[in-house]
Coordinates of N, CA and C in Angstrom, one line a residue:
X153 N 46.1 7.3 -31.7 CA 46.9 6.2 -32.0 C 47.4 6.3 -33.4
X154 N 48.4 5.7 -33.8 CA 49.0 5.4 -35.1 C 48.2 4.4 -35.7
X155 N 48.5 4.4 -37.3 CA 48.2 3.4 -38.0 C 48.3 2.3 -37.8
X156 N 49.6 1.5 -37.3 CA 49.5 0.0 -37.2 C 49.0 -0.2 -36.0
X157 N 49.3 0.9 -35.3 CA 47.8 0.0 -33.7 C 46.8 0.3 -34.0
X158 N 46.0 1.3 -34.8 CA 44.6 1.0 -35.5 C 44.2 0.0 -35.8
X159 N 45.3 -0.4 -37.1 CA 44.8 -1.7 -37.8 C 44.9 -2.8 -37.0
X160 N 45.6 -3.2 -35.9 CA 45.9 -3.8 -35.0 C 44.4 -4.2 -34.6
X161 N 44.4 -2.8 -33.5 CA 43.2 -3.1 -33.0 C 41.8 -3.0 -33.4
X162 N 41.5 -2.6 -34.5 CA 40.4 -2.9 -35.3 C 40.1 -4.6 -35.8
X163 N 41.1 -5.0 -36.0 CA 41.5 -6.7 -36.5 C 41.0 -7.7 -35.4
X164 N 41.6 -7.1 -33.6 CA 41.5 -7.6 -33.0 C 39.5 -7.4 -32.2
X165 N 39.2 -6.0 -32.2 CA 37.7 -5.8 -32.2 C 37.2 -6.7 -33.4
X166 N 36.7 -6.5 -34.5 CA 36.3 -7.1 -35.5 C 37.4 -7.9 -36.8
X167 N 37.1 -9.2 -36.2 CA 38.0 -10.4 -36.7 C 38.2 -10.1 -38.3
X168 N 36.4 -10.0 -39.0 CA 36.0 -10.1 -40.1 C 36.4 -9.4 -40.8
X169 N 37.1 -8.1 -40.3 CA 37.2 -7.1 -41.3 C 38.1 -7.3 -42.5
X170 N 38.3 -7.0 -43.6 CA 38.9 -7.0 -44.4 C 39.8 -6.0 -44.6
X171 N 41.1 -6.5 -45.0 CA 42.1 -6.2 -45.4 C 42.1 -4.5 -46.2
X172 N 41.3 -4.8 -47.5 CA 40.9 -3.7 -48.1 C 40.3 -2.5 -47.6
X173 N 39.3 -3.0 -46.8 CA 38.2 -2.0 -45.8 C 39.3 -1.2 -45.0
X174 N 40.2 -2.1 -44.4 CA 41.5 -1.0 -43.5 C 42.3 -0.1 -44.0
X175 N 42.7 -0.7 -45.3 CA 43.3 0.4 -46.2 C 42.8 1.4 -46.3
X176 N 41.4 1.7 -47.1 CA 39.9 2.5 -47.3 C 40.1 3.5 -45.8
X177 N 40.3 3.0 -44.7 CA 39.7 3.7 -43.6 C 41.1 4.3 -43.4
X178 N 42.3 3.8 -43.2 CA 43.4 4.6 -43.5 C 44.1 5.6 -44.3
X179 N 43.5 5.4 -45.6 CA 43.7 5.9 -46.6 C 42.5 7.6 -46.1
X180 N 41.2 7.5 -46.0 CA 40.8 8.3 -45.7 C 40.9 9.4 -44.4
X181 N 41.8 8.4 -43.5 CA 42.3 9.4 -42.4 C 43.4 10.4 -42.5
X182 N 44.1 9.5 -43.7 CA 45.5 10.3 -43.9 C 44.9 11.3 -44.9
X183 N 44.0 11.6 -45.7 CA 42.8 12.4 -46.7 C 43.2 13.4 -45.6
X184 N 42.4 13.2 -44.3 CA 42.1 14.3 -43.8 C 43.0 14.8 -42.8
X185 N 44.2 14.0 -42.8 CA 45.5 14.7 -42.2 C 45.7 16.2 -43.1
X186 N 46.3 14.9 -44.2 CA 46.9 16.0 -45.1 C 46.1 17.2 -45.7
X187 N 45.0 17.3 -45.6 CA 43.9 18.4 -45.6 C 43.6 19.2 -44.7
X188 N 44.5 19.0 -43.4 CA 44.2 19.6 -41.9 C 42.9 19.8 -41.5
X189 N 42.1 18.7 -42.0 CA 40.7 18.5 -41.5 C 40.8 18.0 -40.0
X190 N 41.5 17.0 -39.4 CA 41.6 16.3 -38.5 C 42.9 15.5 -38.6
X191 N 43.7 15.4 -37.7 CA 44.5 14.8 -37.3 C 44.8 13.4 -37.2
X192 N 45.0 12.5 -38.2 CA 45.4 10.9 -38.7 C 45.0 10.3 -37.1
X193 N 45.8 10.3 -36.2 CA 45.3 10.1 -34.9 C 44.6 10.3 -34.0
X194 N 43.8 11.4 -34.2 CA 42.6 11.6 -33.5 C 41.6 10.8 -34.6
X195 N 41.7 11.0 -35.4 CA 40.2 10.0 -36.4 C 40.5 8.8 -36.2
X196 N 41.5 8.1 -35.8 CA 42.0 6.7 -35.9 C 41.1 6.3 -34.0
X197 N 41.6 7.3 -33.1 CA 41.1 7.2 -31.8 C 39.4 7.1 -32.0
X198 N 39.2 8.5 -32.6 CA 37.2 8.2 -32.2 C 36.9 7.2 -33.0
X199 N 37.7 6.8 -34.3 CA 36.6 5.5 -35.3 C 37.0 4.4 -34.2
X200 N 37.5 4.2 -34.0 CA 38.1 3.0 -33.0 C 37.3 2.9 -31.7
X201 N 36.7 4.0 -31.1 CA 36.0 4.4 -30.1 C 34.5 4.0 -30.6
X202 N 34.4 4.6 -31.6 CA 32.5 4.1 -32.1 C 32.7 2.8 -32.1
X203 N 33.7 2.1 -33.3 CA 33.4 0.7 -33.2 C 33.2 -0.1 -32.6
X204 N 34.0 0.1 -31.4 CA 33.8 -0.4 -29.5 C 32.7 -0.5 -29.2
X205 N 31.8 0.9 -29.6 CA 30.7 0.9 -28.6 C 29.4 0.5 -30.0
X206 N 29.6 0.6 -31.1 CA 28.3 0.0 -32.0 C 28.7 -1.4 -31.6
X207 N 30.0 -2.0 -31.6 CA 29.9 -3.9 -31.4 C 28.8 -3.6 -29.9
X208 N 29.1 -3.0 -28.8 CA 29.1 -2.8 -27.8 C 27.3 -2.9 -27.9
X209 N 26.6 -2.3 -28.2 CA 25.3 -1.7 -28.3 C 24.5 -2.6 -29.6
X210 N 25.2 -2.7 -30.9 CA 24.5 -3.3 -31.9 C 25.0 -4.5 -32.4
X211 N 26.3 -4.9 -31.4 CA 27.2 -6.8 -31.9 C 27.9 -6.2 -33.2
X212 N 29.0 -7.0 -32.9 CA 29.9 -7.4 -33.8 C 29.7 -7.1 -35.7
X213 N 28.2 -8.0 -35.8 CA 27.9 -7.6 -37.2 C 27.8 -6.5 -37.9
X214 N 26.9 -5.8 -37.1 CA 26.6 -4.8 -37.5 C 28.1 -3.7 -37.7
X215 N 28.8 -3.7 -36.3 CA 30.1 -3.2 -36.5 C 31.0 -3.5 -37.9
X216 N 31.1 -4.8 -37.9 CA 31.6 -5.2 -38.9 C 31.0 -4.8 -40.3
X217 N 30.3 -4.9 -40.5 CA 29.4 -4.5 -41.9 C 29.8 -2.7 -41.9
X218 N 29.4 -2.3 -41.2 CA 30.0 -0.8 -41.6 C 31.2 -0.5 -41.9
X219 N 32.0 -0.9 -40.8 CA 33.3 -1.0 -41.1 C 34.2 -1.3 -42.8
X220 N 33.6 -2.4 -43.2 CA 33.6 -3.3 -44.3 C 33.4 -2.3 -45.8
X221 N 32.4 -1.4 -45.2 CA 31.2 -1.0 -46.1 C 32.2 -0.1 -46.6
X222 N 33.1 0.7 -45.9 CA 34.3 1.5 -46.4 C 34.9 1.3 -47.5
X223 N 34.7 -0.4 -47.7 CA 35.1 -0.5 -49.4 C 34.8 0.3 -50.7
X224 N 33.1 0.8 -50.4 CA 32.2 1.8 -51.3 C 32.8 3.2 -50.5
X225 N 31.9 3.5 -49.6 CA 31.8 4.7 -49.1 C 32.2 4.6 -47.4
X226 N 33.1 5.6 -47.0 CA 33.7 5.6 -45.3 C 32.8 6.0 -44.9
X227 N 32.4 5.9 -43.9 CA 31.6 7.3 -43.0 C 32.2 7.2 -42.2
X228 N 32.5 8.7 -41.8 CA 33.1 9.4 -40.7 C 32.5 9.0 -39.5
X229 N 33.5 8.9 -39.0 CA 33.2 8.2 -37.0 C 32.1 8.8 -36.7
X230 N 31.9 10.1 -36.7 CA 30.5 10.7 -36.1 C 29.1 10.4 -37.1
X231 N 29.2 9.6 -37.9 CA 28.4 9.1 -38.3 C 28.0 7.7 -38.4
X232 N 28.9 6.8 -37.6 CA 28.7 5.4 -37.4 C 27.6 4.9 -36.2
X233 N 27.3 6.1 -35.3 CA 26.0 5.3 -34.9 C 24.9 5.4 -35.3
X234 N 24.9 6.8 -35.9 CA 23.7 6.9 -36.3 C 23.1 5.6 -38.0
X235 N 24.1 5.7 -38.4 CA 24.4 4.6 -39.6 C 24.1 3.1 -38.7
X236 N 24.6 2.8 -37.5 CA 24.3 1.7 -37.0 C 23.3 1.5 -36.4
X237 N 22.1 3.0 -36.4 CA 21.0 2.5 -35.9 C 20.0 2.3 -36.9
X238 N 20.4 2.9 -38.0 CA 19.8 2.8 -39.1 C 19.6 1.1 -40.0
X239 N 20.9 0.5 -39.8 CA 21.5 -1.1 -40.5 C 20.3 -1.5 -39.2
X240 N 20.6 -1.9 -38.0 CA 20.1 -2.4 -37.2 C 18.3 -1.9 -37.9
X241 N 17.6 -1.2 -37.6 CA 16.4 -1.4 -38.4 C 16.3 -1.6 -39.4
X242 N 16.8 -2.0 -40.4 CA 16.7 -2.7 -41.4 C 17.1 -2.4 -43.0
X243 N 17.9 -0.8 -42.6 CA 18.1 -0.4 -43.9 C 19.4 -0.9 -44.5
X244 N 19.7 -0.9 -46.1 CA 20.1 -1.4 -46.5 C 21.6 -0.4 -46.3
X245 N 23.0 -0.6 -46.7 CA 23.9 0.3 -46.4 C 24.2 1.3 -47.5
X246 N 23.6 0.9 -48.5 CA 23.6 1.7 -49.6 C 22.8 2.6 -49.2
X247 N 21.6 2.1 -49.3 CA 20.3 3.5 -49.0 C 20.7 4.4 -48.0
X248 N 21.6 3.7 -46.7 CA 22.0 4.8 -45.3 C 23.3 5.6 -46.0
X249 N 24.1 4.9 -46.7 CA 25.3 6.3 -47.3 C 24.4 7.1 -48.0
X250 N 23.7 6.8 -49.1 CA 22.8 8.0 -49.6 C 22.1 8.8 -48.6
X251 N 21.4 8.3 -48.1 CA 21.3 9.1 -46.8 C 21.7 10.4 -46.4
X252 N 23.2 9.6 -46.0 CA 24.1 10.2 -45.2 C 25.2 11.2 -46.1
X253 N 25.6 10.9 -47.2 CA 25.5 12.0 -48.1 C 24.7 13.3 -48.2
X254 N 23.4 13.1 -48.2 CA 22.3 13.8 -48.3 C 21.8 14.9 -47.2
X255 N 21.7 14.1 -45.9 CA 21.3 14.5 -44.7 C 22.1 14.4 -43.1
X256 N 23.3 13.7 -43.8 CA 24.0 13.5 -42.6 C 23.4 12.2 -41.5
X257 N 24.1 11.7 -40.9 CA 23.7 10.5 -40.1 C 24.2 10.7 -38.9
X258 N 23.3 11.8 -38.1 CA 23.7 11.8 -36.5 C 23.6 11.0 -35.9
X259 N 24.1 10.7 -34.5 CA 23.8 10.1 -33.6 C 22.8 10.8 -32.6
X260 N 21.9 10.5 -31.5 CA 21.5 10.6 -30.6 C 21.8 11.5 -29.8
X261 N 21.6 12.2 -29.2 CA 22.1 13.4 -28.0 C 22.9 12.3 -27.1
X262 N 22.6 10.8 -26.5 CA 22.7 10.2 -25.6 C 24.2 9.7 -25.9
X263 N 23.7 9.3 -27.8 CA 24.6 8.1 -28.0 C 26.0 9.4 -28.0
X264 N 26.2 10.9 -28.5 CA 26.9 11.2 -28.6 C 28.0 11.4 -27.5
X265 N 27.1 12.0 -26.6 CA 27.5 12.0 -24.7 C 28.5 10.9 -24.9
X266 N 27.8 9.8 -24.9 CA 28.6 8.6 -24.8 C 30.2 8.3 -25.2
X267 N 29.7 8.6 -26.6 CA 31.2 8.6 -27.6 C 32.4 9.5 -26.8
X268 N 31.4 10.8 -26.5 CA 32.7 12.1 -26.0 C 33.1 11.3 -24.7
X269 N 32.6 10.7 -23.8 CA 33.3 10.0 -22.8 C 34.0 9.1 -23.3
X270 N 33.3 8.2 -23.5 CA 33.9 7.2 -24.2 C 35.5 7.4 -24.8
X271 N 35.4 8.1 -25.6 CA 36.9 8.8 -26.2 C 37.8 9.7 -25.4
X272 N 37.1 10.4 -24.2 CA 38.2 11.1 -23.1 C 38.8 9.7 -22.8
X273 N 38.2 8.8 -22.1 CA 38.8 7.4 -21.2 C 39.5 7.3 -22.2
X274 N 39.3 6.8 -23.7 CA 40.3 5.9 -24.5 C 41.4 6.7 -24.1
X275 N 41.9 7.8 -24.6 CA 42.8 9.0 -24.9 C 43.8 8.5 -23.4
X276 N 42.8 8.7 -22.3 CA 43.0 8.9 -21.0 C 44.0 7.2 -21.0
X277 N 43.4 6.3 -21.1 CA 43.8 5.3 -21.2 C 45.5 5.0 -22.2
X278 N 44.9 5.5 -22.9 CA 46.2 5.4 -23.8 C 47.7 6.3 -23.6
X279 N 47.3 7.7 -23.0 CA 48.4 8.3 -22.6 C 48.6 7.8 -21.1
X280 N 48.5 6.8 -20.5 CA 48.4 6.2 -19.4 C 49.5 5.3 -19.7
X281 N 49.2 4.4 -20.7 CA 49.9 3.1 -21.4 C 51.2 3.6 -21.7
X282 N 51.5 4.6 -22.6 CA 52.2 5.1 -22.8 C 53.6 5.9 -21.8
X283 N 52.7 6.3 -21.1 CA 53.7 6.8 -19.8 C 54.3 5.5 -18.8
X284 N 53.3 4.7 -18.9 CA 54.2 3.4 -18.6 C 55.0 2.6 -19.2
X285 N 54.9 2.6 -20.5 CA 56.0 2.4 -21.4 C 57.4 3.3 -21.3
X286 N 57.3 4.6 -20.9 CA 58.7 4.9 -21.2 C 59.1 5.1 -19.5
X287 N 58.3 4.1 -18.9 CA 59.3 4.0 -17.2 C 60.1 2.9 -17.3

C-alpha cells in the first residue's frame, strides 16, 4: 500500500495514534526505500499487518503504545510481536527497545506463520480491490 492508505488505515485500526508517531513510521519506511532495504510498500503492508494482529491478540493498547512508541525508537514490523509480548508482561518499552537493539525481538515460530499468512491474504486482498477498481 502507499502512504496515505497507510496512514489512513493505521488511524482507522488505532484511533489513538498520533500524528507524529505516523510521520516516524513513514519517515522510516521511506529510510529503507531509499536504501533498497525494503520496499516503502511492502513495510507499509506487513506493519499494517502486525498491527492488525497485536490489536487482534494483545487489544488495541498495547498496539497503540508501540505504534506510538516510534516517537523514540521504530521497530521493524518483524519485531512488533515479539515487543508486544514483551509490553503485554509487563515490560517497560524502553527496556524492550533496548532489548531489541541488543538481541533482537522475535516473534514465536507460531506467531510468525501467522504474520506470513496473514500478509499473503492482505496483499491477496488488496490486489483483489484493486483489480476491481480499474473495472
Amino acid at each position: 500500500m502507499q502512504r496515505v492508505r497507510f496512514e489512513s488505515m493505521v488511524k482507522s485500526l488505532l484511533p489513538a495514534v498520533t500524528d507524529r508517531a505516523v510521520d516516524t513510521w513513514v519517515q522510516y519506511a521511506q529510510e529503507l526505500d531509499h536504501e533498497e532495504v525494503e520496499a516503502e510498500s511492502d513495510f507499509f503492508d506487513a506493519a499494517y499487518v502486525e498491527l492488525m494482529l497485536i490489536k487482534q491478540h494483545h487489544g488495541e493498547d498495547i498496539a497503540t503504545n508501540l505504534f506510538n512508541y516510534g516517537e523514540v525508537f521504530t521497530f521493524n514490523y518483524f519485531e512488533l510481536r515479539g515487543a508486544a509480548n514483551k509490553l503485554k508482561a509487563g515490560w517497560p518499552l524502553e527496556k524492550i527497545s533496548q532489548y531489541t537493539v541488543e538481541n533482537g525481538c522475535d516473534p514465536t515460530a507460531e506467531e510468525f506463520e501467522e504474520s506470513q499468512s496473514a500478509l499473503r491474504a492482505f496483499k491477496l486482498s488488496e490486489q483483489e480491490s484493486t483489480e476491481i477498481q480499474m473495472m
